[in-house]
């Protein structure tokens, strides 16, 4: 492995994007609709022949794929854990580098997954999985590394172990890396160790790191600003996720010792309300500013929770699915730009992973992803007629423009121009890659899709581009 010492940046890390636009402008119609949204639910299934073995969801991407962990039987009878990738229909096992364990971490829109795994020597190494192959992406001089997140450019963040001057035992250290083993120790607040938990598509990293008093502090790191202390509600604070506008969500203990969900943006950390109980934990946020996680109700029963942003209160996701279901949704762990959610709950009393898909009229678009101008972006969508021709138009102001090919249909966009034409897949989904010009940076655009098979218009997607 080629080691990059602290403070030395390869060209790989040099293309860091400028500060994000005001995230308050990034909240489009999806955020306002989230509080009233209804969902269908899909069971992720299980790889185990034992129906009592648990399945957990960790991450969902914009294709609707889910990454997580599955409990499996072991020859010793003790059981083991294997990460999985779910393509919307079936699970695929992510095999460890060597028997017997592979642990989930995260996944990007390409379906590339990261985590960590046992090796033939019994060590734990960061691993990278794609299309059925698990690769050792261990970084650092010692025997432990763990990858916790992967972004659109297949850059990783995680934690490894290393000896640090002034310490007699090895320390855990936060890092960013590529899949070839080039890595950067991003440092601490002056203490010995730290952990990296997530990164966005601008290569900004969140985690916790020790200060000079060896106390753990939550951080947001970038190559231009270094470590920024996120603060907290008075007690131990853990950031869980961040979006491309550097909004950070997580969990923090308040002065009473209760753990509460929070959102941090532009230097201000705000507690998110619970469903009426004493505990909350925010697990994920999308670029619309919609947050998911878990919290307790007035009876201290835990449920999957959605915070739609703005002044709207928390949503109990259990109430947003069909009431006759056998599911109990105890937590949500991921949300994509289409508003799909993954999480873990109980199905007939057994731990299972789920995907919630919004019930929409017509279709829904993700907007350009990652929404950064001057590079390739991908537009995702759902709710189309399978195999139908799709026309996507864009503009900069609300209005009315006649659509070609479907008489009587109008884009709800002034002077709408066709951005691209594509064909929906067998699941009625869309994924089209295109170049987003640099001149679009800082602009707010509107995109809308026309389903030529049904001659129906989808929702208007409002997006602030970086």
XYZ file of C-alpha atoms in Angstrom:
466
model
C 0.000 0.000 0.000
C 1.200 3.517 -0.779
C 0.933 5.657 2.339
C 0.070 9.330 2.233
C 1.249 11.085 5.366
C -0.920 13.619 7.168
C -1.164 16.883 5.260
C 0.092 15.512 1.929
C -2.562 15.410 -0.782
C -2.354 13.423 -4.005
C -3.992 14.847 -7.148
C -6.795 12.421 -6.282
C -7.722 14.643 -3.342
C -6.941 17.976 -4.963
C -10.223 18.521 -6.811
C -12.177 19.509 -3.725
C -15.206 21.566 -4.638
C -15.850 25.045 -3.334
C -18.114 25.755 -0.406
C -21.664 24.561 -0.928
C -24.459 27.021 -1.713
C -26.912 27.896 1.032
C -28.529 24.554 2.014
C -31.777 26.297 2.921
C -32.252 26.879 -0.814
C -31.721 23.178 -1.521
C -35.011 22.046 -0.027
C -37.379 21.458 -2.896
C -40.950 20.143 -3.069
C -39.901 16.677 -1.884
C -39.134 17.972 1.606
C -42.547 19.615 1.945
C -44.329 16.493 0.659
C -42.466 14.095 2.934
C -44.687 14.653 5.966
C -47.788 13.495 4.054
C -46.103 10.772 1.987
C -47.457 7.201 1.879
C -45.262 4.195 1.058
C -45.302 0.634 -0.202
C -43.020 -1.754 1.681
C -40.732 -4.496 0.374
C -39.130 -7.259 2.426
C -35.401 -7.484 1.630
C -35.501 -11.210 2.360
C -32.835 -13.401 3.950
C -29.846 -15.491 2.914
C -30.270 -17.817 5.880
C -32.196 -21.094 5.858
C -33.131 -20.332 9.472
C -36.144 -17.971 9.510
C -35.219 -16.742 12.988
C -31.935 -15.188 11.808
C -31.973 -11.402 11.683
C -31.502 -9.141 8.661
C -30.520 -5.478 8.958
C -30.459 -2.636 6.421
C -27.705 -0.018 6.436
C -27.838 1.991 3.203
C -30.003 2.607 0.132
C -28.826 4.117 -3.161
C -30.656 6.009 -5.900
C -31.287 2.796 -7.845
C -33.279 1.476 -4.880
C -30.608 -1.101 -4.002
C -30.042 -1.873 -0.318
C -26.871 -2.843 1.551
C -26.840 -4.419 5.001
C -26.029 -7.451 7.122
C -27.539 -10.918 7.420
C -27.119 -13.352 10.329
C -26.160 -16.782 8.990
C -25.557 -20.238 10.481
C -21.968 -21.307 11.219
C -20.454 -24.773 11.663
C -19.774 -24.018 15.329
C -23.415 -23.232 15.918
C -22.530 -19.737 17.143
C -23.775 -17.960 14.026
C -21.950 -15.463 11.820
C -22.540 -12.186 10.028
C -22.291 -11.561 6.289
C -22.902 -8.327 4.447
C -25.282 -8.363 1.470
C -26.312 -6.340 -1.562
C -29.988 -6.366 -2.619
C -30.794 -5.406 -6.215
C -34.489 -4.740 -5.691
C -35.444 -8.400 -6.105
C -32.865 -10.733 -4.553
C -30.037 -10.609 -2.034
C -26.458 -11.348 -3.007
C -24.010 -12.429 -0.339
C -20.861 -10.341 0.054
C -18.289 -13.015 0.766
C -15.534 -12.262 3.270
C -11.889 -12.086 2.232
C -11.494 -15.327 4.192
C -13.928 -17.177 6.469
C -15.957 -16.278 8.280
C -17.247 -12.705 8.685
C -17.994 -9.713 6.470
C -19.507 -6.590 7.983
C -21.531 -3.968 6.147
C -20.498 -0.360 5.809
C -21.975 1.660 2.958
C -22.789 1.716 -0.769
C -22.794 4.227 -3.626
C -25.074 4.587 -6.653
C -22.891 2.249 -8.728
C -23.687 -0.563 -6.282
C -20.122 -0.616 -4.952
C -20.129 -1.628 -1.287
C -17.539 -1.189 1.451
C -17.127 -2.605 4.946
C -14.612 -4.862 6.636
C -13.880 -8.559 6.742
C -11.862 -11.291 8.368
C -8.673 -12.331 6.579
C -6.821 -15.644 6.335
C -4.576 -14.506 9.204
C -7.523 -13.603 11.408
C -7.071 -9.837 10.996
C -9.839 -7.374 10.124
C -9.321 -5.480 6.863
C -11.327 -2.872 4.995
C -12.962 -4.434 1.958
C -14.519 -3.267 -1.296
C -17.177 -5.273 -3.141
C -18.416 -4.932 -6.705
C -20.267 -7.321 -9.032
C -19.665 -10.404 -6.908
C -15.984 -9.805 -6.074
C -14.637 -8.787 -2.666
C -11.309 -6.919 -2.685
C -8.944 -6.247 0.219
C -8.452 -2.454 0.502
C -6.564 -2.495 3.797
C -4.773 0.743 4.640
C -2.245 1.467 7.343
C 0.834 -0.145 8.846
C -0.927 -2.495 11.280
C -3.532 -5.243 11.057
C -6.848 -3.386 11.425
C -8.774 -1.210 9.001
C -12.459 -0.604 8.421
C -14.166 1.218 5.531
C -17.328 3.024 6.591
C -18.449 5.005 3.537
C -17.933 5.334 -0.236
C -18.875 8.263 -2.453
C -19.753 8.724 -6.119
C -16.066 8.770 -7.117
C -15.344 5.532 -5.192
C -13.369 7.419 -2.540
C -13.570 5.782 0.876
C -13.412 6.867 4.472
C -12.843 4.706 7.494
C -10.658 3.885 10.467
C -7.344 2.082 10.784
C -4.777 1.496 13.518
C -1.315 3.043 13.719
C 1.417 3.921 16.161
C 1.503 7.652 16.896
C 4.493 9.478 18.430
C 3.949 9.999 22.155
C 1.714 6.936 22.619
C 2.909 3.517 23.765
C 0.002 1.607 22.210
C -1.531 1.842 18.751
C -4.342 4.314 18.128
C -7.407 4.217 15.896
C -7.080 6.867 13.183
C -9.599 8.356 10.708
C -8.660 8.243 7.030
C -9.837 8.861 3.478
C -8.693 6.600 0.673
C -9.162 5.372 -2.864
C -9.650 1.735 -3.862
C -5.973 1.420 -4.868
C -4.716 1.887 -1.319
C -3.684 5.547 -1.502
C -4.721 7.037 1.809
C -4.612 10.120 3.993
C -4.674 10.246 7.805
C -6.931 13.266 8.418
C -5.746 13.806 11.982
C -7.484 14.673 15.257
C -8.102 17.672 17.531
C -4.719 17.076 19.141
C -5.351 13.715 20.801
C -4.307 10.226 19.872
C -7.206 8.710 17.971
C -10.411 9.098 16.062
C -12.941 7.425 13.794
C -14.316 8.456 10.374
C -17.980 7.609 9.797
C -19.075 9.201 6.542
C -18.109 11.350 3.569
C -19.992 13.192 0.866
C -19.350 13.674 -2.840
C -17.263 16.784 -2.107
C -14.937 14.568 -0.038
C -15.851 16.152 3.280
C -15.673 13.705 6.190
C -17.516 13.336 9.499
C -16.524 11.368 12.561
C -15.212 11.722 16.096
C -11.674 12.518 17.215
C -9.855 13.115 20.478
C -8.750 16.526 21.666
C -5.622 17.318 23.688
C -7.421 16.093 26.835
C -8.204 12.780 25.088
C -11.926 13.582 25.011
C -13.836 12.592 21.870
C -15.328 15.440 19.832
C -17.549 15.233 16.727
C -16.018 16.694 13.586
C -16.566 17.792 10.020
C -13.319 17.710 8.022
C -12.279 19.067 4.644
C -8.861 19.584 3.138
C -9.406 23.347 3.140
C -10.765 23.826 6.674
C -9.327 20.860 8.553
C -11.177 19.639 11.651
C -14.291 21.586 12.652
C -15.886 20.789 16.023
C -19.645 20.244 15.622
C -20.467 20.747 19.296
C -23.353 18.877 20.891
C -26.328 18.999 23.214
C -24.158 18.738 26.318
C -22.955 15.135 26.245
C -21.299 12.587 23.966
C -22.100 13.315 20.317
C -21.838 11.052 17.264
C -22.398 12.273 13.692
C -24.039 9.634 11.472
C -24.386 11.119 7.990
C -23.929 14.259 5.908
C -25.310 15.495 2.609
C -23.603 17.369 -0.214
C -24.485 20.693 1.450
C -22.543 19.724 4.595
C -25.648 19.287 6.714
C -24.782 16.718 9.366
C -27.163 14.526 11.365
C -26.557 12.224 14.291
C -27.185 11.632 17.974
C -26.126 13.589 21.063
C -26.712 13.250 24.798
C -28.445 16.184 26.473
C -27.714 17.373 30.036
C -30.299 14.918 31.392
C -28.440 12.027 29.778
C -31.104 11.362 27.141
C -29.863 10.720 23.606
C -31.530 12.915 20.999
C -31.355 13.265 17.233
C -29.775 16.423 15.854
C -29.061 18.285 12.652
C -26.051 20.571 12.230
C -25.726 23.149 9.502
C -23.652 26.288 9.030
C -22.223 26.062 12.537
C -25.513 25.565 14.383
C -26.535 22.240 15.981
C -30.280 21.816 16.534
C -32.088 19.068 18.422
C -34.746 17.217 16.419
C -37.989 16.423 18.258
C -39.008 12.871 19.123
C -42.396 11.210 18.629
C -43.151 12.198 22.227
C -40.619 10.109 24.145
C -37.164 10.704 25.565
C -34.878 9.257 22.873
C -34.032 9.896 19.220
C -31.260 9.111 16.731
C -30.891 10.585 13.221
C -29.236 8.106 10.866
C -29.334 9.645 7.379
C -30.108 12.793 5.386
C -30.607 13.397 1.653
C -29.929 16.544 -0.371
C -33.556 17.639 0.087
C -32.849 17.961 3.806
C -35.147 15.042 4.699
C -33.833 13.108 7.710
C -34.618 9.560 8.856
C -33.765 7.577 11.971
C -35.620 6.441 15.040
C -37.244 7.885 18.144
C -39.571 6.899 20.939
C -43.216 7.816 21.433
C -44.915 8.914 24.649
C -44.949 5.292 25.810
C -41.187 5.018 25.107
C -41.800 2.595 22.234
C -39.249 3.017 19.449
C -40.339 3.575 15.835
C -38.734 4.509 12.536
C -38.969 8.289 12.248
C -38.773 10.830 9.437
C -38.039 14.521 9.931
C -39.207 16.332 6.747
C -37.318 19.558 7.416
C -38.542 23.077 7.975
C -41.128 23.533 10.719
C -42.904 20.196 10.186
C -42.800 17.766 13.094
C -41.500 14.185 13.070
C -43.374 11.498 11.144
C -43.926 8.004 12.527
C -43.249 5.874 9.441
C -45.391 3.066 10.834
C -48.385 5.317 10.143
C -47.296 5.903 6.532
C -47.685 2.269 5.410
C -50.750 0.055 5.038
C -52.251 -0.419 8.535
C -52.983 -4.115 8.001
C -49.305 -4.959 7.532
C -47.492 -7.426 9.798
C -44.500 -5.072 9.938
C -43.364 -3.038 12.928
C -40.879 -0.419 11.734
C -38.427 0.115 14.585
C -35.767 2.136 12.760
C -34.783 3.756 9.459
C -31.139 3.859 8.361
C -31.028 5.366 4.868
C -32.882 7.651 2.456
C -32.121 8.373 -1.194
C -32.845 11.398 -3.405
C -36.123 9.845 -4.585
C -37.383 9.595 -1.013
C -37.016 5.810 -0.781
C -36.101 4.630 2.718
C -34.410 1.528 4.073
C -34.473 0.302 7.627
C -34.903 -2.554 10.046
C -38.017 -3.737 11.796
C -39.959 -6.789 12.866
C -41.967 -8.886 10.408
C -44.187 -11.301 12.284
C -41.864 -10.836 15.258
C -38.605 -11.571 13.379
C -35.921 -8.957 12.621
C -36.075 -8.095 8.928
C -34.855 -5.326 6.617
C -37.245 -3.308 4.464
C -37.414 -0.745 1.670
C -40.130 1.904 1.601
C -40.990 3.300 -1.842
C -43.076 6.490 -2.092
C -46.496 6.106 -3.660
C -46.409 8.896 -6.243
C -48.816 10.160 -8.859
C -47.021 9.753 -12.145
C -43.250 9.677 -11.707
C -40.493 11.198 -9.579
C -36.943 12.303 -10.470
C -33.902 12.532 -8.246
C -32.403 15.554 -9.936
C -28.821 15.454 -11.197
C -26.594 13.368 -8.933
C -24.291 14.334 -7.311
C -25.546 17.758 -8.413
C -22.032 19.135 -8.966
C -21.527 21.074 -12.201
C -18.616 20.508 -14.554
C -18.672 16.725 -14.333
C -20.751 13.684 -15.204
C -24.040 13.422 -13.315
C -26.770 10.791 -13.318
C -30.511 11.370 -13.255
C -32.579 8.701 -11.499
C -36.334 8.208 -11.550
C -39.143 5.875 -10.541
C -42.835 5.383 -11.224
C -42.662 5.053 -15.035
C -44.354 2.511 -17.281
C -41.781 -0.270 -17.812
C -40.163 0.068 -21.244
C -41.732 3.461 -21.934
C -39.912 6.304 -23.670
C -39.231 9.124 -21.222
C -38.618 12.775 -22.080
C -37.016 14.931 -19.367
C -37.219 18.718 -19.654
C -35.662 21.488 -17.602
C -35.997 25.214 -17.012
C -35.460 27.872 -14.396
C -38.903 29.204 -13.501
C -42.430 27.916 -12.961
C -44.702 28.230 -15.958
C -46.342 26.186 -18.697
C -44.785 24.672 -21.825
C -46.552 22.321 -24.238
C -45.024 18.838 -24.428
C -44.188 17.303 -27.803
C -45.686 13.879 -28.537
C -48.537 13.977 -26.012
C -51.233 16.497 -27.005
C -52.761 18.254 -24.028
C -49.777 17.644 -21.752
C -47.740 20.573 -20.419
C -44.527 20.837 -18.455
C -45.008 22.998 -15.360
C -41.854 24.890 -16.336
C -41.486 28.173 -18.205
C -39.726 27.774 -21.566
C -38.959 24.115 -20.829
C -36.131 22.595 -22.878
C -35.597 18.868 -23.403
C -32.608 17.717 -21.357
C -32.577 14.074 -22.424
C -34.636 11.174 -23.738
C -34.393 7.687 -22.261
C -36.238 4.408 -21.776
C -37.541 3.128 -18.442
C -36.291 -0.301 -17.326
C -38.418 -3.345 -16.461
C -39.035 -1.945 -12.965
C -40.197 1.408 -14.303
C -36.989 3.101 -13.150
C -34.625 5.498 -14.889
C -30.844 5.988 -14.642
C -29.235 8.221 -17.293
C -25.743 9.747 -17.143
C -24.999 13.116 -18.756
C -22.516 15.969 -18.513
C -23.638 18.905 -16.363
C -21.990 22.105 -17.668
C -19.892 24.223 -15.286
C -22.065 27.229 -16.143
C -24.940 25.678 -14.170
C -23.112 26.029 -10.834
C -25.087 28.058 -8.297
C -28.320 27.937 -10.306
C -31.635 26.490 -9.255
C -33.235 24.385 -11.961
C -36.534 22.585 -12.393
C -36.751 19.190 -14.074
C -39.833 17.168 -14.984
C -40.389 13.892 -16.835
C -43.024 13.004 -19.409
C -43.894 9.303 -19.581
C -44.610 8.828 -23.300
C -46.124 5.402 -22.684
C -48.930 6.770 -20.534
C -48.695 10.406 -21.655
C -48.513 11.484 -18.018
C -46.425 14.158 -16.352
C -44.357 13.485 -13.255
C -43.543 15.690 -10.319
C -41.442 18.827 -10.775
C -38.039 18.429 -9.129
C -36.461 21.646 -7.860
C -32.682 21.466 -7.399
C -29.901 23.851 -6.406
C -26.752 22.903 -8.312
C -23.219 23.258 -6.988
